[in-house]
Amino acid sequence: MRTWSAPHIPDLQTAGPVPSVFDSRLHEIVKLPEDRESASLYVCGITPYDATHMGHAATYVTFDLLNRAWIDAGYDVSFVQNVTDVDDPLLERAEQTGVSWEALAEEQTDLFRSDMEALNVIPPNHYIGATESVDWIVPWVERMIEDGLAYRASGYTDDDGVEHPDGDVYFDVRAAADTEHEPARWYLGYVSNYSEREMGPLFAERGGDPERPGKKDPFDALLWRAHREGEPSWDGGSLGPGRPGWHIECTVIAERFLGMPYTVQGGGNDLRFPHHEMGAGHAYAMSKNRMAEHYVHTGMVGLDGEKMSKSKGNLVLVSRLRERGVDPSAIRLAILANHYRTDWSWTQELLDESEARIQAWRRVMTADPTDDDTRSSDAVITAVRQALAQDLDAPKALHALDEWVSQVEAGGPAGDRREVARVVEARLGVTL
Ligand code: ZN
């Protein structure tokens, strides 16, 4: 699938430090990658039924910071992202709004690309749609059935009297899990560290179907949904016509384009379970390998202190802010003013502060050079790079830049202003 155009990344003369990032599975900050010249990143993409809201934007900007940290440290980065361009929420929205699911997916994916472009997010090397990956998924699911790690469930009639056919395929979590809980092997809770008691409500909230009759275990995850009347379907070989589940989509795409284990799987905190948990389970079941070496998750973004959600109708959309004429660099700076692991809230005040900040930075960094003594600019450049290398601490990097800007505005030495601007563009992705 087409990606979006790449932002300009200034080439910095010296290599930056290797970053350390909080691994939410290990629950500690780790230096990554160690002892290698390359790094690989898989960031779960959107289901294109609604425009990019601030929570999505914050997640993609966070992993863009990691990507930029690796590039600055001299790593060769492979970056893959999917787009779940067929799934229940997309089909439901298409039906409600009376458009075809294909048209809705295309329109919203286009809007996403233009949001990412405006926010200076480096595009993935491979941007892959679920609909493009069906032929790769089918053999995996067939083999899982052969190996006794997946099974075909019988059809049933739901509470609304709708009949569901035989042939939905489920991942057998109990058959696939390592009961000894060895660190290198997958078990339920391997990624998320949640107890089964904590997993129960989350599984139901986040697209799971614990009550579905015919499953061996409530946590068994859907691998293949047999064709229903009125739903799109693909040739599933021995599985019969249908469409893939969400978790297997990411696992197969990641394996195909990055191999396993790759360096980091990333996404919002709400993907820890079941999405990343099940994806790791599928990977282990099929390859006896780990899916990713490290898991990195971002906090949730609210609006004015409230949870942002489609049902509340309080989504802050990047595209709508852009339509209002808000500078995308100010949006990006507002995101960066919050540490990626915290839950935070979008407010008008935050945007106002970011607009004032970018104006001050532009005044100072784009002004003509005034002195040759680069000690002042060298110090702020080092501070920015070090802050970002320590668990992507963008607020600390912004603070260092603010201090330097205030000193220069008060008549202090500036050093090489243009080099500071280049570092801001290369590392923070903010164009001045
Ligand atoms: Zn995913």
GROMACS .gro file of C-alpha atoms and ligand atoms in nm:
model
  433
    1MET     CA    1   0.000   0.000   0.000
    2ARG     CA    2   0.119   0.353  -0.075
    3THR     CA    3   0.285   0.526   0.222
    4TRP     CA    4   0.319   0.901   0.260
    5SER     CA    5   0.603   1.129   0.165
    6ALA     CA    6   0.907   1.145   0.389
    7PRO     CA    7   0.994   1.463   0.582
    8HIS     CA    8   1.333   1.624   0.540
    9ILE     CA    9   1.578   1.491   0.801
   10PRO     CA   10   1.887   1.709   0.833
   11ASP     CA   11   2.210   1.514   0.845
   12LEU     CA   12   2.383   1.584   1.176
   13GLN     CA   13   2.759   1.577   1.178
   14THR     CA   14   2.813   1.351   1.480
   15ALA     CA   15   2.631   1.036   1.597
   16GLY     CA   16   2.380   1.063   1.880
   17PRO     CA   17   2.361   0.828   2.182
   18VAL     CA   18   2.191   0.486   2.164
   19PRO     CA   19   1.846   0.529   2.320
   20SER     CA   20   1.707   0.351   2.624
   21VAL     CA   21   1.333   0.294   2.636
   22PHE     CA   22   1.086   0.151   2.890
   23ASP     CA   23   0.993  -0.205   2.801
   24SER     CA   24   0.643  -0.254   2.940
   25ARG     CA   25   0.674  -0.633   2.942
   26LEU     CA   26   1.000  -0.637   3.140
   27HIS     CA   27   0.888  -0.329   3.333
   28GLU     CA   28   1.230  -0.167   3.307
   29ILE     CA   29   1.425   0.077   3.096
   30VAL     CA   30   1.646  -0.105   2.847
   31LYS     CA   31   1.908   0.013   2.603
   32LEU     CA   32   1.806  -0.092   2.256
   33PRO     CA   33   1.913  -0.236   2.033
   34GLU     CA   34   2.232  -0.365   2.189
   35ASP     CA   35   2.534  -0.489   1.997
   36ARG     CA   36   2.387  -0.444   1.654
   37GLU     CA   37   2.390  -0.204   1.363
   38SER     CA   38   2.025  -0.221   1.281
   39ALA     CA   39   1.689  -0.192   1.453
   40SER     CA   40   1.340  -0.298   1.349
   41LEU     CA   41   1.007  -0.150   1.447
   42TYR     CA   42   0.648  -0.259   1.402
   43VAL     CA   43   0.382  -0.009   1.503
   44CYS     CA   44   0.020  -0.122   1.486
   45GLY     CA   45  -0.176   0.092   1.244
   46ILE     CA   46  -0.527   0.231   1.238
   47THR     CA   47  -0.859   0.076   1.144
   48PRO     CA   48  -0.959   0.341   0.891
   49TYR     CA   49  -1.317   0.419   0.983
   50ASP     CA   50  -1.261   0.752   1.152
   51ALA     CA   51  -1.002   1.028   1.124
   52THR     CA   52  -0.678   1.039   1.321
   53HIS     CA   53  -0.750   1.158   1.675
   54MET     CA   54  -0.496   1.297   1.918
   55GLY     CA   55  -0.440   0.957   2.082
   56HIS     CA   56  -0.334   0.804   1.749
   57ALA     CA   57  -0.123   1.107   1.664
   58ALA     CA   58   0.059   1.090   2.000
   59THR     CA   59   0.135   0.720   1.949
   60TYR     CA   60   0.275   0.765   1.598
   61VAL     CA   61   0.475   1.072   1.701
   62THR     CA   62   0.624   0.871   1.991
   63PHE     CA   63   0.748   0.591   1.769
   64ASP     CA   64   0.871   0.852   1.523
   65LEU     CA   65   1.087   0.988   1.807
   66LEU     CA   66   1.229   0.638   1.857
   67ASN     CA   67   1.289   0.601   1.484
   68ARG     CA   68   1.469   0.937   1.477
   69ALA     CA   69   1.676   0.843   1.784
   70TRP     CA   70   1.792   0.527   1.607
   71ILE     CA   71   1.870   0.713   1.285
   72ASP     CA   72   2.070   0.970   1.484
   73ALA     CA   73   2.262   0.689   1.657
   74GLY     CA   74   2.358   0.553   1.314
   75TYR     CA   75   2.126   0.251   1.300
   76ASP     CA   76   1.975   0.116   0.987
   77VAL     CA   77   1.602   0.111   1.071
   78SER     CA   78   1.333  -0.114   0.921
   79PHE     CA   79   0.987   0.014   1.003
   80VAL     CA   80   0.661  -0.161   0.920
   81GLN     CA   81   0.302  -0.058   0.985
   82ASN     CA   82  -0.028  -0.218   0.894
   83VAL     CA   83  -0.368  -0.072   0.822
   84THR     CA   84  -0.662  -0.287   0.926
   85ASP     CA   85  -0.863  -0.207   0.616
   86VAL     CA   86  -1.127  -0.472   0.681
   87ASP     CA   87  -1.270  -0.536   1.027
   88ASP     CA   88  -1.602  -0.524   1.215
   89PRO     CA   89  -1.594  -0.153   1.318
   90LEU     CA   90  -1.516  -0.048   0.962
   91LEU     CA   91  -1.797  -0.260   0.818
   92GLU     CA   92  -2.041  -0.131   1.079
   93ARG     CA   93  -1.951   0.234   1.013
   94ALA     CA   94  -1.980   0.183   0.637
   95GLU     CA   95  -2.327   0.037   0.680
   96GLN     CA   96  -2.441   0.318   0.913
   97THR     CA   97  -2.321   0.588   0.677
   98GLY     CA   98  -2.435   0.415   0.357
   99VAL     CA   99  -2.096   0.406   0.186
  100SER     CA  100  -1.903   0.102   0.070
  101TRP     CA  101  -1.645  -0.025   0.319
  102GLU     CA  102  -1.377   0.002   0.049
  103ALA     CA  103  -1.451   0.370  -0.013
  104LEU     CA  104  -1.459   0.447   0.360
  105ALA     CA  105  -1.127   0.269   0.417
  106GLU     CA  106  -0.964   0.446   0.125
  107GLU     CA  107  -1.089   0.789   0.226
  108GLN     CA  108  -0.985   0.752   0.589
  109THR     CA  109  -0.647   0.599   0.503
  110ASP     CA  110  -0.583   0.899   0.277
  111LEU     CA  111  -0.673   1.137   0.558
  112PHE     CA  112  -0.440   0.945   0.791
  113ARG     CA  113  -0.155   0.976   0.542
  114SER     CA  114  -0.206   1.351   0.512
  115ASP     CA  115  -0.216   1.385   0.894
  116MET     CA  116   0.110   1.189   0.928
  117GLU     CA  117   0.270   1.397   0.656
  118ALA     CA  118   0.163   1.721   0.826
  119LEU     CA  119   0.303   1.596   1.158
  120ASN     CA  120   0.640   1.512   0.997
  121VAL     CA  121   0.615   1.141   1.084
  122ILE     CA  122   0.870   0.935   0.889
  123PRO     CA  123   0.674   0.684   0.677
  124PRO     CA  124   0.718   0.308   0.723
  125ASN     CA  125   0.929   0.113   0.474
  126HIS     CA  126   0.628  -0.111   0.425
  127TYR     CA  127   0.269   0.000   0.482
  128ILE     CA  128   0.053  -0.310   0.447
  129GLY     CA  129  -0.324  -0.348   0.440
  130ALA     CA  130  -0.505  -0.644   0.597
  131THR     CA  131  -0.666  -0.702   0.258
  132GLU     CA  132  -0.319  -0.740   0.105
  133SER     CA  133  -0.209  -0.996   0.361
  134VAL     CA  134  -0.488  -1.259   0.341
  135ASP     CA  135  -0.287  -1.494   0.117
  136TRP     CA  136   0.000  -1.495   0.367
  137ILE     CA  137  -0.229  -1.547   0.666
  138VAL     CA  138  -0.423  -1.849   0.537
  139PRO     CA  139  -0.126  -2.095   0.538
  140TRP     CA  140  -0.037  -1.991   0.896
  141VAL     CA  141  -0.388  -2.062   1.020
  142GLU     CA  142  -0.402  -2.391   0.829
  143ARG     CA  143  -0.078  -2.500   0.993
  144MET     CA  144  -0.194  -2.396   1.338
  145ILE     CA  145  -0.495  -2.626   1.294
  146GLU     CA  146  -0.268  -2.913   1.178
  147ASP     CA  147  -0.042  -2.860   1.479
  148GLY     CA  148  -0.335  -2.865   1.723
  149LEU     CA  149  -0.291  -2.499   1.820
  150ALA     CA  150  -0.615  -2.379   1.659
  151TYR     CA  151  -0.958  -2.531   1.596
  152ARG     CA  152  -1.274  -2.480   1.396
  153ALA     CA  153  -1.571  -2.382   1.610
  154SER     CA  154  -1.926  -2.492   1.536
  155GLY     CA  155  -2.189  -2.246   1.426
  156TYR     CA  156  -2.446  -2.104   1.670
  157THR     CA  157  -2.748  -1.877   1.692
  158ASP     CA  158  -2.686  -1.552   1.878
  159ASP     CA  159  -2.920  -1.362   2.117
  160ASP     CA  160  -3.071  -1.169   1.824
  161GLY     CA  161  -3.159  -1.494   1.649
  162VAL     CA  162  -2.887  -1.450   1.387
  163GLU     CA  163  -2.737  -1.778   1.273
  164HIS     CA  164  -2.359  -1.799   1.251
  165PRO     CA  165  -2.204  -2.069   1.032
  166ASP     CA  166  -1.955  -2.341   1.120
  167GLY     CA  167  -1.592  -2.266   1.048
  168ASP     CA  168  -1.477  -1.971   1.258
  169VAL     CA  169  -1.120  -2.063   1.356
  170TYR     CA  170  -0.989  -1.989   1.706
  171PHE     CA  171  -0.642  -1.984   1.856
  172ASP     CA  172  -0.629  -2.243   2.136
  173VAL     CA  173  -0.456  -2.041   2.410
  174ARG     CA  174  -0.425  -2.335   2.647
  175ALA     CA  175  -0.269  -2.566   2.385
  176ALA     CA  176  -0.028  -2.295   2.270
  177ALA     CA  177   0.082  -2.162   2.609
  178ASP     CA  178   0.391  -2.274   2.792
  179THR     CA  179   0.268  -2.386   3.132
  180GLU     CA  180   0.612  -2.351   3.294
  181HIS     CA  181   0.615  -1.973   3.225
  182GLU     CA  182   0.973  -1.977   3.100
  183PRO     CA  183   1.087  -1.627   3.005
  184ALA     CA  184   1.170  -1.710   2.643
  185ARG     CA  185   0.838  -1.888   2.580
  186TRP     CA  186   0.489  -1.750   2.545
  187TYR     CA  187   0.214  -1.789   2.801
  188LEU     CA  188  -0.106  -1.595   2.863
  189GLY     CA  189   0.016  -1.278   3.035
  190TYR     CA  190   0.364  -1.288   2.877
  191VAL     CA  191   0.333  -0.943   2.717
  192SER     CA  192   0.075  -0.770   2.935
  193ASN     CA  193   0.166  -0.911   3.279
  194TYR     CA  194  -0.207  -0.898   3.355
  195SER     CA  195  -0.367  -1.166   3.570
  196GLU     CA  196  -0.651  -1.359   3.409
  197ARG     CA  197  -0.887  -1.171   3.638
  198GLU     CA  198  -0.768  -0.841   3.489
  199MET     CA  199  -0.777  -0.981   3.137
  200GLY     CA  200  -1.144  -1.086   3.152
  201PRO     CA  201  -1.315  -0.746   3.121
  202LEU     CA  202  -1.043  -0.610   2.888
  203PHE     CA  203  -1.087  -0.898   2.646
  204ALA     CA  204  -1.461  -0.831   2.622
  205GLU     CA  205  -1.414  -0.451   2.591
  206ARG     CA  206  -1.149  -0.469   2.323
  207GLY     CA  207  -1.305  -0.682   2.054
  208GLY     CA  208  -1.283  -1.028   2.214
  209ASP     CA  209  -1.581  -1.262   2.232
  210PRO     CA  210  -1.550  -1.450   2.563
  211GLU     CA  211  -1.913  -1.568   2.561
  212ARG     CA  212  -1.918  -1.706   2.210
  213PRO     CA  213  -2.060  -2.061   2.226
  214GLY     CA  214  -1.835  -2.340   2.101
  215LYS     CA  215  -1.504  -2.192   2.219
  216LYS     CA  216  -1.280  -2.410   2.430
  217ASP     CA  217  -1.165  -2.118   2.645
  218PRO     CA  218  -1.309  -1.766   2.683
  219PHE     CA  219  -0.968  -1.615   2.589
  220ASP     CA  220  -0.933  -1.808   2.261
  221ALA     CA  221  -0.881  -1.543   1.992
  222LEU     CA  222  -1.036  -1.535   1.646
  223LEU     CA  223  -0.798  -1.627   1.364
  224TRP     CA  224  -1.041  -1.666   1.076
  225ARG     CA  225  -1.402  -1.553   1.049
  226ALA     CA  226  -1.606  -1.775   0.818
  227HIS     CA  227  -1.804  -1.592   0.552
  228ARG     CA  228  -2.139  -1.437   0.651
  229GLU     CA  229  -2.399  -1.310   0.408
  230GLY     CA  230  -2.333  -0.946   0.322
  231GLU     CA  231  -1.973  -0.946   0.448
  232PRO     CA  232  -1.665  -0.931   0.227
  233SER     CA  233  -1.469  -1.254   0.210
  234TRP     CA  234  -1.157  -1.403   0.058
  235ASP     CA  235  -1.051  -1.749  -0.053
  236GLY     CA  236  -0.930  -1.924   0.260
  237GLY     CA  237  -0.810  -2.251   0.104
  238SER     CA  238  -0.903  -2.536   0.337
  239LEU     CA  239  -1.044  -2.280   0.584
  240GLY     CA  240  -1.322  -2.190   0.341
  241PRO     CA  241  -1.414  -1.833   0.244
  242GLY     CA  242  -1.383  -1.568   0.514
  243ARG     CA  243  -1.158  -1.299   0.651
  244PRO     CA  244  -0.870  -1.289   0.899
  245GLY     CA  245  -0.878  -1.185   1.265
  246TRP     CA  246  -0.693  -0.874   1.377
  247HIS     CA  247  -0.407  -1.020   1.585
  248ILE     CA  248  -0.293  -1.269   1.322
  249GLU     CA  249  -0.285  -0.988   1.066
  250CYS     CA  250  -0.008  -0.802   1.252
  251THR     CA  251   0.183  -1.120   1.338
  252VAL     CA  252   0.201  -1.239   0.979
  253ILE     CA  253   0.284  -0.896   0.834
  254ALA     CA  254   0.560  -0.842   1.093
  255GLU     CA  255   0.708  -1.187   1.032
  256ARG     CA  256   0.706  -1.139   0.657
  257PHE     CA  257   0.872  -0.796   0.650
  258LEU     CA  258   1.086  -0.792   0.965
  259GLY     CA  259   1.143  -1.154   1.067
  260MET     CA  260   1.135  -1.259   1.431
  261PRO     CA  261   1.215  -1.144   1.681
  262TYR     CA  262   1.229  -0.783   1.569
  263THR     CA  263   1.343  -0.506   1.804
  264VAL     CA  264   1.024  -0.328   1.914
  265GLN     CA  265   0.650  -0.372   1.881
  266GLY     CA  266   0.471  -0.051   1.966
  267GLY     CA  267   0.123   0.086   2.016
  268GLY     CA  268  -0.109   0.250   2.266
  269ASN     CA  269  -0.148   0.101   2.616
  270ASP     CA  270  -0.482  -0.045   2.514
  271LEU     CA  271  -0.300  -0.278   2.272
  272ARG     CA  272  -0.105  -0.457   2.545
  273PHE     CA  273  -0.394  -0.696   2.588
  274PRO     CA  274  -0.536  -0.875   2.400
  275HIS     CA  275  -0.377  -0.750   2.077
  276HIS     CA  276  -0.003  -0.770   2.151
  277GLU     CA  277  -0.050  -1.061   2.389
  278MET     CA  278  -0.229  -1.272   2.128
  279GLY     CA  279   0.003  -1.162   1.848
  280ALA     CA  280   0.300  -1.286   2.052
  281GLY     CA  281   0.111  -1.611   2.119
  282HIS     CA  282   0.043  -1.666   1.749
  283ALA     CA  283   0.408  -1.595   1.669
  284TYR     CA  284   0.535  -1.836   1.929
  285ALA     CA  285   0.288  -2.106   1.828
  286MET     CA  286   0.403  -2.088   1.468
  287SER     CA  287   0.773  -2.020   1.486
  288LYS     CA  288   0.877  -2.114   1.841
  289ASN     CA  289   1.024  -1.769   1.841
  290ARG     CA  290   0.939  -1.447   2.019
  291MET     CA  291   0.745  -1.188   1.821
  292ALA     CA  292   0.942  -0.885   1.943
  293GLU     CA  293   1.237  -0.839   2.175
  294HIS     CA  294   1.076  -0.539   2.341
  295TYR     CA  295   0.729  -0.391   2.386
  296VAL     CA  296   0.676  -0.018   2.415
  297HIS     CA  297   0.337   0.134   2.493
  298THR     CA  298   0.209   0.490   2.503
  299GLY     CA  299  -0.031   0.654   2.752
  300MET     CA  300  -0.388   0.752   2.671
  301VAL     CA  301  -0.487   1.104   2.564
  302GLY     CA  302  -0.803   1.268   2.700
  303LEU     CA  303  -0.979   1.598   2.636
  304ASP     CA  304  -0.999   1.854   2.916
  305GLY     CA  305  -0.947   1.581   3.175
  306GLU     CA  306  -1.204   1.339   3.031
  307LYS     CA  307  -1.143   1.016   2.846
  308MET     CA  308  -1.153   1.077   2.471
  309SER     CA  309  -1.382   0.831   2.297
  310LYS     CA  310  -1.596   0.792   1.992
  311SER     CA  311  -1.902   0.720   2.203
  312LYS     CA  312  -1.865   1.048   2.396
  313GLY     CA  313  -1.814   1.236   2.071
  314ASN     CA  314  -1.522   1.431   2.217
  315LEU     CA  315  -1.247   1.324   1.978
  316VAL     CA  316  -0.988   1.586   1.893
  317LEU     CA  317  -0.906   1.527   1.528
  318VAL     CA  318  -0.575   1.633   1.378
  319SER     CA  319  -0.742   1.701   1.043
  320ARG     CA  320  -0.997   1.934   1.205
  321LEU     CA  321  -0.727   2.134   1.382
  322ARG     CA  322  -0.542   2.163   1.052
  323GLU     CA  323  -0.862   2.282   0.879
  324ARG     CA  324  -0.886   2.553   1.144
  325GLY     CA  325  -0.542   2.668   1.039
  326VAL     CA  326  -0.347   2.537   1.338
  327ASP     CA  327   0.023   2.496   1.254
  328PRO     CA  328   0.099   2.118   1.252
  329SER     CA  329   0.437   2.192   1.412
  330ALA     CA  330   0.251   2.340   1.710
  331ILE     CA  331   0.035   2.023   1.729
  332ARG     CA  332   0.349   1.812   1.728
  333LEU     CA  333   0.508   2.029   1.998
  334ALA     CA  334   0.195   2.001   2.212
  335ILE     CA  335   0.222   1.622   2.192
  336LEU     CA  336   0.594   1.634   2.276
  337ALA     CA  337   0.527   1.850   2.584
  338ASN     CA  338   0.392   1.534   2.750
  339HIS     CA  339   0.600   1.228   2.830
  340TYR     CA  340   0.479   0.942   2.610
  341ARG     CA  341   0.415   0.706   2.900
  342THR     CA  342   0.185   0.938   3.093
  343ASP     CA  343  -0.186   0.975   3.035
  344TRP     CA  344  -0.252   1.338   2.947
  345SER     CA  345  -0.522   1.569   2.826
  346TRP     CA  346  -0.552   1.790   2.520
  347THR     CA  347  -0.652   2.146   2.615
  348GLN     CA  348  -0.669   2.480   2.437
  349GLU     CA  349  -0.416   2.608   2.689
  350LEU     CA  350  -0.167   2.339   2.584
  351LEU     CA  351  -0.207   2.440   2.220
  352ASP     CA  352  -0.169   2.812   2.306
  353GLU     CA  353   0.152   2.737   2.496
  354SER     CA  354   0.288   2.535   2.206
  355GLU     CA  355   0.211   2.811   1.958
  356ALA     CA  356   0.391   3.062   2.179
  357ARG     CA  357   0.683   2.822   2.218
  358ILE     CA  358   0.730   2.767   1.846
  359GLN     CA  359   0.720   3.142   1.782
  360ALA     CA  360   0.993   3.201   2.039
  361TRP     CA  361   1.204   2.918   1.894
  362ARG     CA  362   1.160   3.056   1.542
  363ARG     CA  363   1.261   3.405   1.650
  364VAL     CA  364   1.586   3.279   1.796
  365MET     CA  365   1.686   2.983   1.580
  366THR     CA  366   1.623   3.137   1.241
  367ALA     CA  367   1.793   3.468   1.324
  368ASP     CA  368   2.126   3.551   1.162
  369PRO     CA  369   2.438   3.415   1.335
  370THR     CA  370   2.582   3.655   1.591
  371ASP     CA  371   2.884   3.487   1.744
  372ASP     CA  372   3.131   3.210   1.669
  373ASP     CA  373   3.156   3.068   2.017
  374THR     CA  374   2.958   2.741   1.985
  375ARG     CA  375   2.977   2.636   2.349
  376SER     CA  376   2.622   2.749   2.417
  377SER     CA  377   2.469   2.569   2.116
  378ASP     CA  378   2.682   2.255   2.172
  379ALA     CA  379   2.552   2.232   2.529
  380VAL     CA  380   2.185   2.258   2.432
  381ILE     CA  381   2.229   2.011   2.145
  382THR     CA  382   2.386   1.756   2.383
  383ALA     CA  383   2.107   1.815   2.636
  384VAL     CA  384   1.838   1.751   2.372
  385ARG     CA  385   2.002   1.434   2.247
  386GLN     CA  386   2.058   1.298   2.596
  387ALA     CA  387   1.703   1.371   2.710
  388LEU     CA  388   1.562   1.186   2.408
  389ALA     CA  389   1.801   0.896   2.461
  390GLN     CA  390   1.668   0.853   2.815
  391ASP     CA  391   1.327   0.698   2.756
  392LEU     CA  392   1.235   0.952   2.487
  393ASP     CA  393   1.205   1.233   2.739
  394ALA     CA  394   1.074   1.500   2.502
  395PRO     CA  395   0.946   1.734   2.779
  396LYS     CA  396   1.302   1.751   2.916
  397ALA     CA  397   1.439   1.824   2.566
  398LEU     CA  398   1.180   2.102   2.522
  399HIS     CA  399   1.275   2.247   2.858
  400ALA     CA  400   1.646   2.257   2.763
  401LEU     CA  401   1.559   2.438   2.441
  402ASP     CA  402   1.331   2.686   2.623
  403GLU     CA  403   1.613   2.770   2.865
  404TRP     CA  404   1.859   2.827   2.584
  405VAL     CA  405   1.607   3.042   2.395
  406SER     CA  406   1.543   3.255   2.706
  407GLN     CA  407   1.916   3.302   2.762
  408VAL     CA  408   1.973   3.406   2.402
  409GLU     CA  409   1.674   3.645   2.412
  410ALA     CA  410   1.821   3.796   2.728
  411GLY     CA  411   2.140   3.873   2.535
  412GLY     CA  412   2.338   3.557   2.620
  413PRO     CA  413   2.562   3.372   2.370
  414ALA     CA  414   2.373   3.177   2.101
  415GLY     CA  415   2.649   2.986   1.924
  416ASP     CA  416   2.543   2.806   1.611
  417ARG     CA  417   2.168   2.881   1.601
  418ARG     CA  418   2.115   2.704   1.270
  419GLU     CA  419   2.270   2.383   1.404
  420VAL     CA  420   2.025   2.390   1.697
  421ALA     CA  421   1.741   2.427   1.445
  422ARG     CA  422   1.877   2.130   1.248
  423VAL     CA  423   1.881   1.915   1.563
  424VAL     CA  424   1.524   2.023   1.647
  425GLU     CA  425   1.415   1.918   1.299
  426ALA     CA  426   1.613   1.590   1.293
  427ARG     CA  427   1.537   1.472   1.648
  428LEU     CA  428   1.204   1.630   1.740
  429GLY     CA  429   1.060   1.641   1.388
  430VAL     CA  430   0.965   2.006   1.434
  431THR     CA  431   1.024   2.232   1.136
  432LEU     CA  432   1.109   2.590   1.221
  433ZN      ZN  433  -0.120  -0.477   1.552
   0.00000   0.00000   0.00000
